Tab-separated table of C-alpha atoms and ligand atoms in Angstrom:
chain	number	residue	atom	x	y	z
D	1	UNK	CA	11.320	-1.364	40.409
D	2	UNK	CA	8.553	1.210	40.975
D	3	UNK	CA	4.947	0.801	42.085
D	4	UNK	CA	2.413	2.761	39.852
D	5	UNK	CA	1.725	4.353	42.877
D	6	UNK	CA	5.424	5.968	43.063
D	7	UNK	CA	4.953	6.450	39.135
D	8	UNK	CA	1.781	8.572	39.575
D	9	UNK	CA	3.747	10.817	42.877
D	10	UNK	CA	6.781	11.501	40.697
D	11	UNK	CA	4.588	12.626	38.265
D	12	UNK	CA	2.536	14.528	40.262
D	13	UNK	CA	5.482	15.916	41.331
D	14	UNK	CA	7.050	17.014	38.212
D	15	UNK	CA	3.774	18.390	37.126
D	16	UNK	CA	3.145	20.822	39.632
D	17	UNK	CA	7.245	22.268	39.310
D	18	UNK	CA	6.068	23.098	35.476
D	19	UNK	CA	3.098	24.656	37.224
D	20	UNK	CA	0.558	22.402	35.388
D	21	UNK	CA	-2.654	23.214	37.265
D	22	UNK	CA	-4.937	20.247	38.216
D	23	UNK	CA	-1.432	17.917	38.542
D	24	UNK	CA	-2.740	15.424	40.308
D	25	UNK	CA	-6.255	14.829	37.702
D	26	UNK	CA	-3.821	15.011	34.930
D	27	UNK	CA	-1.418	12.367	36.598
D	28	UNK	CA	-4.129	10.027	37.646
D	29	UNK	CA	-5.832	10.182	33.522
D	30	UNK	CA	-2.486	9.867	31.754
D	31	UNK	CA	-1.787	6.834	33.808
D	32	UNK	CA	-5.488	5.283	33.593
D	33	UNK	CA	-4.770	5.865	29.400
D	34	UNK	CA	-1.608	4.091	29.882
D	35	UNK	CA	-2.597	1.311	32.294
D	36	UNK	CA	-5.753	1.017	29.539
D	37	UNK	CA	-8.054	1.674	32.698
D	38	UNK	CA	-10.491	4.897	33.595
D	39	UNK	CA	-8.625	6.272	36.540
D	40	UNK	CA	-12.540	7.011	38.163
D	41	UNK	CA	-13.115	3.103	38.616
D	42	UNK	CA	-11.930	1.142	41.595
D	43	UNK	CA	-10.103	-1.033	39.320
D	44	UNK	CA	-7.347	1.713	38.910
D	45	UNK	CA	-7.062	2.172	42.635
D	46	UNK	CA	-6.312	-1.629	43.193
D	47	UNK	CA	-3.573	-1.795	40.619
D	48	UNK	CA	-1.628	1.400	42.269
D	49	UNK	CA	0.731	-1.038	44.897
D	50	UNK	CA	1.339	-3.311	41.851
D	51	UNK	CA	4.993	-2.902	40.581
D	52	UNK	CA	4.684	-1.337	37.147
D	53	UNK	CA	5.236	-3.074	33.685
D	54	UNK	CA	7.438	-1.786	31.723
D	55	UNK	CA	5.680	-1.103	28.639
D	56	UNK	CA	3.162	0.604	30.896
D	57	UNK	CA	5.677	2.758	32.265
D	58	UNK	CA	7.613	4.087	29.322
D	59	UNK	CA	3.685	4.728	27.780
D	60	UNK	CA	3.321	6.550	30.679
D	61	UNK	CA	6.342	8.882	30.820
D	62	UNK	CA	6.135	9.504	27.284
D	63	UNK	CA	2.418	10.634	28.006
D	64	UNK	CA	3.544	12.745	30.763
D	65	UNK	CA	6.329	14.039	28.755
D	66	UNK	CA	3.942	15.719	25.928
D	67	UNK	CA	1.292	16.921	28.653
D	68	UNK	CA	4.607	18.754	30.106
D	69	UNK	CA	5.386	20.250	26.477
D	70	UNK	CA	1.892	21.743	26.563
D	71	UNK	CA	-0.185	19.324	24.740
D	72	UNK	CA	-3.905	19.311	25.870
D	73	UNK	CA	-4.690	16.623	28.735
D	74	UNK	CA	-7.992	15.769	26.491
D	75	UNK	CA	-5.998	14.888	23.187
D	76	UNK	CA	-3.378	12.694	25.083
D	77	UNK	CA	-6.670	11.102	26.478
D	78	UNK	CA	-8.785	10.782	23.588
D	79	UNK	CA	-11.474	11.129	24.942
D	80	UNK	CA	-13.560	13.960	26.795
D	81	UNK	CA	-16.991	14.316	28.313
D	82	UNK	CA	-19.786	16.523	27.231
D	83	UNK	CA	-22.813	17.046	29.122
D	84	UNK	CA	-22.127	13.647	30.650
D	85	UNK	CA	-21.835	12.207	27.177
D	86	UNK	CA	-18.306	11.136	25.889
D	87	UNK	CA	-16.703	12.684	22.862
D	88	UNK	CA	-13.500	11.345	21.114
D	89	UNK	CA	-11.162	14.211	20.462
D	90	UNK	CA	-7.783	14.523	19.224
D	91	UNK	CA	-5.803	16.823	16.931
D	92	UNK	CA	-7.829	18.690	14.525
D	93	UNK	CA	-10.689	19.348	16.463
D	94	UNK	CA	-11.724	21.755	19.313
D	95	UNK	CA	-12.092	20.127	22.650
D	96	UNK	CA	-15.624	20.336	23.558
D	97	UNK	CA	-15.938	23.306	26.668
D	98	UNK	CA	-17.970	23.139	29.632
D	99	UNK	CA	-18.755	26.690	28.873
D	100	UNK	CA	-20.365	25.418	26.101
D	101	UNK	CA	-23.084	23.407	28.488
D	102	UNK	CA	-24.877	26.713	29.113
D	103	UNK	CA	-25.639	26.621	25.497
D	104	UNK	CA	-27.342	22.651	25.738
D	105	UNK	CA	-29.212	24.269	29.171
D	106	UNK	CA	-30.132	27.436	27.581
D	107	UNK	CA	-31.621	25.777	24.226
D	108	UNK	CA	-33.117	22.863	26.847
D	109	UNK	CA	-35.184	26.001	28.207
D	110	UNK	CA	-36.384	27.836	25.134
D	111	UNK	CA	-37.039	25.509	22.429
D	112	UNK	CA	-40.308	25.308	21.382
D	113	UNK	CA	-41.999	22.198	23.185
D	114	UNK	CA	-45.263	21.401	20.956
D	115	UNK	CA	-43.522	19.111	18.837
D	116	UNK	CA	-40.274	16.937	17.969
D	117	UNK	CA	-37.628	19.409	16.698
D	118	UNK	CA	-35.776	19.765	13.961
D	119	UNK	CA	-32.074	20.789	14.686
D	120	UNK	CA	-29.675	22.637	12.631
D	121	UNK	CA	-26.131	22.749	14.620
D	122	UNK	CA	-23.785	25.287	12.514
D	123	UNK	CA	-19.705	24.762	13.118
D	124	UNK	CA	-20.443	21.615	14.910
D	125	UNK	CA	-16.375	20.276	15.279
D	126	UNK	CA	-16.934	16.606	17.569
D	127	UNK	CA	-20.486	17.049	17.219
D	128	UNK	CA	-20.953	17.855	20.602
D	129	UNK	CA	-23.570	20.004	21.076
D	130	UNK	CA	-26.187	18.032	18.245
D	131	UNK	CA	-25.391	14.719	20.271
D	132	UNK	CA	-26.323	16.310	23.609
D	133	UNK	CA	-29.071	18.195	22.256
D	134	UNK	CA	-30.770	14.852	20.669
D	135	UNK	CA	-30.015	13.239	23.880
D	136	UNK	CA	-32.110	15.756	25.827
D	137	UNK	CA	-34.393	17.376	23.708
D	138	UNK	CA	-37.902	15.867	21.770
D	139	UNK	CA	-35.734	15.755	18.483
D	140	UNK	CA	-37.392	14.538	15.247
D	141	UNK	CA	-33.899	14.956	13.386
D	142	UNK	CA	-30.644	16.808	13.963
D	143	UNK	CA	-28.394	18.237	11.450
D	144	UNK	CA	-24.261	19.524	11.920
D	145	UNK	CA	-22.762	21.300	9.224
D	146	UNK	CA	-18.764	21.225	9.473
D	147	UNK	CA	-16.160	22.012	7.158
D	148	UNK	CA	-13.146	20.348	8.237
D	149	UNK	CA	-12.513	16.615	7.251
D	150	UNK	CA	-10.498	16.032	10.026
D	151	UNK	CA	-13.307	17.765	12.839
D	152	UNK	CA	-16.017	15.101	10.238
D	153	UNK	CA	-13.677	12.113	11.385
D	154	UNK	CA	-14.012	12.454	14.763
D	155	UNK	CA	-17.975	13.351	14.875
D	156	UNK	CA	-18.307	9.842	12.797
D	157	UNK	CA	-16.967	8.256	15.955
D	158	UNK	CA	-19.146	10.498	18.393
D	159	UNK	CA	-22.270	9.310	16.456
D	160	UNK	CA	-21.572	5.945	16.622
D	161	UNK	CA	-20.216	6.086	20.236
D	162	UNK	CA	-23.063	8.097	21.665
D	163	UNK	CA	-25.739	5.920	19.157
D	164	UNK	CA	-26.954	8.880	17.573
D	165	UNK	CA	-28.856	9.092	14.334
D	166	UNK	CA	-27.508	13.034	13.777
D	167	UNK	CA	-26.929	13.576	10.254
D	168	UNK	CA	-23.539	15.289	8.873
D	169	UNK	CA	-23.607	17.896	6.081
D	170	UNK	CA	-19.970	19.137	4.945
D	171	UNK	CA	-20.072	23.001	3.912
D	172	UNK	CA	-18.497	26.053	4.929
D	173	UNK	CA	-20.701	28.539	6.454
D	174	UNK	CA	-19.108	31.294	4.986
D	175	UNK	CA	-21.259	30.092	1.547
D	176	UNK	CA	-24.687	30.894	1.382
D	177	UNK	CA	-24.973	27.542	-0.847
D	178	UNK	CA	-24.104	25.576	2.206
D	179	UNK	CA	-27.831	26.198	3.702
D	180	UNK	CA	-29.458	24.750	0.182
D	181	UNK	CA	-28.692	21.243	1.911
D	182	UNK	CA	-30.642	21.748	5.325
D	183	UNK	CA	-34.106	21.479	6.708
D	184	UNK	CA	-35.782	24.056	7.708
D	185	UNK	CA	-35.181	23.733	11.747
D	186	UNK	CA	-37.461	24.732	14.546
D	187	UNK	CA	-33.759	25.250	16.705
D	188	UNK	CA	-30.332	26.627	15.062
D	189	UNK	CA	-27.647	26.567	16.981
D	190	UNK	CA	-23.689	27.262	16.694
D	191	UNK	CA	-20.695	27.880	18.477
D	192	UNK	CA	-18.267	29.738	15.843
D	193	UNK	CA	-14.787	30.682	16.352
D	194	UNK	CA	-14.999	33.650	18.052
D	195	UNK	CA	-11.523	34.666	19.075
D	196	UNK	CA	-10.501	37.872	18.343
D	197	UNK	CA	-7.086	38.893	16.363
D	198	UNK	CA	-5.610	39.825	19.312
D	199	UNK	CA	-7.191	36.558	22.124
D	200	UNK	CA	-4.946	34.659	18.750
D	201	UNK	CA	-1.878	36.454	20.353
D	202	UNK	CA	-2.640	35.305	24.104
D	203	UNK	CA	-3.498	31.779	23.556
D	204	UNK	CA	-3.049	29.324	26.802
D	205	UNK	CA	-0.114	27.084	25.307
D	206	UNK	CA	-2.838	24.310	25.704
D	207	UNK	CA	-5.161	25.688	22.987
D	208	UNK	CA	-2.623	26.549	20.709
D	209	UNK	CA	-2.447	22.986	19.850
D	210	UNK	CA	-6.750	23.057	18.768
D	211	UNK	CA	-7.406	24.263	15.462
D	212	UNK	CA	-6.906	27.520	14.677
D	213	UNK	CA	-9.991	27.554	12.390
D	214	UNK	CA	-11.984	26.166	15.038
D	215	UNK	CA	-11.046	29.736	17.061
D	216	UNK	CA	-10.334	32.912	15.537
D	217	UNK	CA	-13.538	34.808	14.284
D	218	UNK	CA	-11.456	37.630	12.338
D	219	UNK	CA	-10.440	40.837	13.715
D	220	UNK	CA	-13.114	41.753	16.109
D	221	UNK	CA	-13.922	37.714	16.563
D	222	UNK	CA	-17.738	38.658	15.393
D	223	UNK	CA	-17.369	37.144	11.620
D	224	UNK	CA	-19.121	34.087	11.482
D	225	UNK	CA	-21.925	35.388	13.313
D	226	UNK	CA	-22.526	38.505	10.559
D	227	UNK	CA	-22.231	34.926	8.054
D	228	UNK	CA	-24.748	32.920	10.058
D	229	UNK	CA	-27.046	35.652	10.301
D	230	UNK	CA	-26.787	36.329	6.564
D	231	UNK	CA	-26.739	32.566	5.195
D	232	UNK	CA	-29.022	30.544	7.884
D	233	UNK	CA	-31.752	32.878	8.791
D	234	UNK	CA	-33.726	31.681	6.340
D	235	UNK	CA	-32.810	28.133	7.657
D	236	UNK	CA	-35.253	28.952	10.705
D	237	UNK	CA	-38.994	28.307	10.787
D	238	UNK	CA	-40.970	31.635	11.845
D	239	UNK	CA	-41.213	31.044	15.632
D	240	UNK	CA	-37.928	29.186	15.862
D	241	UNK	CA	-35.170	29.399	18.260
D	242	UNK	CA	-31.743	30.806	17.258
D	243	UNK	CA	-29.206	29.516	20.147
D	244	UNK	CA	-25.370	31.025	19.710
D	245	UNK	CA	-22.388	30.593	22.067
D	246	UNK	CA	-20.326	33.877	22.714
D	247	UNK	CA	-16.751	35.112	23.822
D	248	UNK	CA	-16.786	37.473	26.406
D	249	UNK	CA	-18.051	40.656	26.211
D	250	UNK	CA	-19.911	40.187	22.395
D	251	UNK	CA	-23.027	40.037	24.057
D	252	UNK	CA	-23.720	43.756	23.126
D	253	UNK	CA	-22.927	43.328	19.558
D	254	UNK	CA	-24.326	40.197	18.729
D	255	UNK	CA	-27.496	40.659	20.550
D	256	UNK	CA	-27.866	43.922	18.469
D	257	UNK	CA	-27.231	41.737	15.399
D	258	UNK	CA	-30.109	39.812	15.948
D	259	UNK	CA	-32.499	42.388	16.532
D	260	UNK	CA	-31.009	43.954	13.464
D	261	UNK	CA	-31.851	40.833	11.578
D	262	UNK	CA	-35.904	41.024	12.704
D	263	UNK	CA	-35.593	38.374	15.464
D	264	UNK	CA	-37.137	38.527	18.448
D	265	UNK	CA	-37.084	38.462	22.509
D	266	UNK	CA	-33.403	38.476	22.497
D	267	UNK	CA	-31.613	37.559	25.678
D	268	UNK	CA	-28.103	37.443	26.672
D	269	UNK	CA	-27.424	34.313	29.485
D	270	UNK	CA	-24.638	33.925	32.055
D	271	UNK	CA	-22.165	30.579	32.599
D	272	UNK	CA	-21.546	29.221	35.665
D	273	UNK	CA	-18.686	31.589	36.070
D	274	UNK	CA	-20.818	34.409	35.859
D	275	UNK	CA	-19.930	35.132	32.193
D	276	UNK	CA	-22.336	35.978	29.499
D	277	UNK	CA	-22.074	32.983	27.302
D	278	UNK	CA	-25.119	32.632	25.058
D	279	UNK	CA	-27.474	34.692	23.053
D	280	UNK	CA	-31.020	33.583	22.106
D	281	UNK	CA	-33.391	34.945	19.855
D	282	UNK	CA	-36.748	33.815	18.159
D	283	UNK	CA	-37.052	34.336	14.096
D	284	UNK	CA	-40.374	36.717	13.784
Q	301	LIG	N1	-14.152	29.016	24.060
Q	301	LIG	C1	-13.000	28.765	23.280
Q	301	LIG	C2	-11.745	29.288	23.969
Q	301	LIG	O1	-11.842	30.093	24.858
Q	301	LIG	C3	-13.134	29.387	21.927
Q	301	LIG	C4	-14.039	28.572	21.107
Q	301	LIG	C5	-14.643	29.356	20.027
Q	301	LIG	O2	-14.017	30.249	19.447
Q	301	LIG	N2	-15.836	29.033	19.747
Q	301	LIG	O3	-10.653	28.867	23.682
């Protein structure tokens, strides 16, 4: 009979022959989900010299055997952190990025300060960036529009995990009747899909299990912002703050969008890689 200990080397192991990267983080979660136990506590540790239960151990291999056919660590998981928040994610919804923190620090920077905020989150998937930006930020209310029912399920549980009081209004942004059911917000934010036709053709096996809706932005990835810009402008206060994640290299394009669209003091800001990752603007 093994120890979980031998369990978690053999996996280990394995995972680094299929060239998994971070093999021994993705051994030590899948058997913390297994053993029903966060592998950060010192809980897990004590249990490794145990000799492993059974039921434990086939949940475990079976775990290990779908991470090795490609599915995302953060599905087989569940659950994912955000800005040191935790998010529930699964099929049917995009895993929330760290990339996507720049957007949280950026809008934590620029949003107006003189009073509590409203928030309008556009494409909002787990819900991630509302929840952190309620979290953080003076916020009178916040607002995430989503379209996709299954995406909805699993911000229900994020609100109720993370206690938040963040509202959720169904509607595709593609319809311009979508923004009849919003406030008018002091901050608008939104991470679209943004991939491009051809990023759909080079997905890392890992995403290709997210949502494809969730990703591609049409041919030159830059469709839902020409939509947001066209349907939600008028969703910002004069003086409001128009926070938008990008892919690489769209910071050219989209930044000329929104001086296009009248807004002002438009600035492009870098990730922690280095990466220009967000655009801001401020509605004139
Ligand atoms: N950043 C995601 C990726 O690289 C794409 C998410 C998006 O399109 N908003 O897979």
């Amino acid at each position: 009979m093994s120890t979980y200990a031998q369990l978690l080397e053999k996996a280990v192991k394995d995972f680094e022959k299929a060239h998994v990267e971070d093999e021994s983080l993705n051994a030590r979660e899948l058997l913390g989900k297994a053993l029903g136990c966060d592998c950060r506590r010192f809980d897990f540790e004590m249990r490794l010299q145990d000799s492993a239960d059974g039921v434990v151990q086939g949940e475990f291999e079976s775990l290990c055997q779908r991470r090795l056919s490609g599915e995302p660590l953060q599905y087989l998981v569940g659950e994912w952190e955000f800005y040191g928040l935790p998010f529930k994610v699964g099929q049917g919804v995009l895993i929330p990025r760290q990339d996507t923190e720049t957007l949280i620090d950026t809008v934590r920077k620029k949003a107006p300060k003189d009073k509590p905020l409203t928030v309008v989150d556009l494409c909002a998937g787990s819900g991630c960036i509302g929840i952190a930006l309620e979290k953080y930020l003076d916020c009178e209310q916040v607002t995430a529009v989503e379209v996709s029912d299954e995406a909805i399920e699993y911000m229900k549980q994020n609100i109720a995990i993370n206690k938040s009081k963040m509202k959720i209004v169904k509607g595709d942004i593609t319809d311009r009747q979508t923004a009849l059911d919003l406030p008018t917000a002091d901050v608008l934010t939104a991470n679209p899909p943004y991939l491009t036709a051809q990023d759909m053709k080079l997905l890392q096996r890992e995403v290709t299990f997210e949502p494809q809706g969730a990703l591609f932005g049409g041919d030159d990835g830059l469709d839902f912002y020409r939509h947001i810009l066209i349907n939600f402008k008028q969703t910002l206060r004069t003086g409001g703050l128009i926070a938008l994640e990008i892919g690489i290299g769209m910071e050219d394009e989209v930044m000329t969008m929104l001086v296009r669209h009248g807004f002002e003091n438009v600035r492009a800001h870098k990730d922690a890689c280095g990466a220009f990752r967000c655009i801001t603007g401020f509605r004139k």
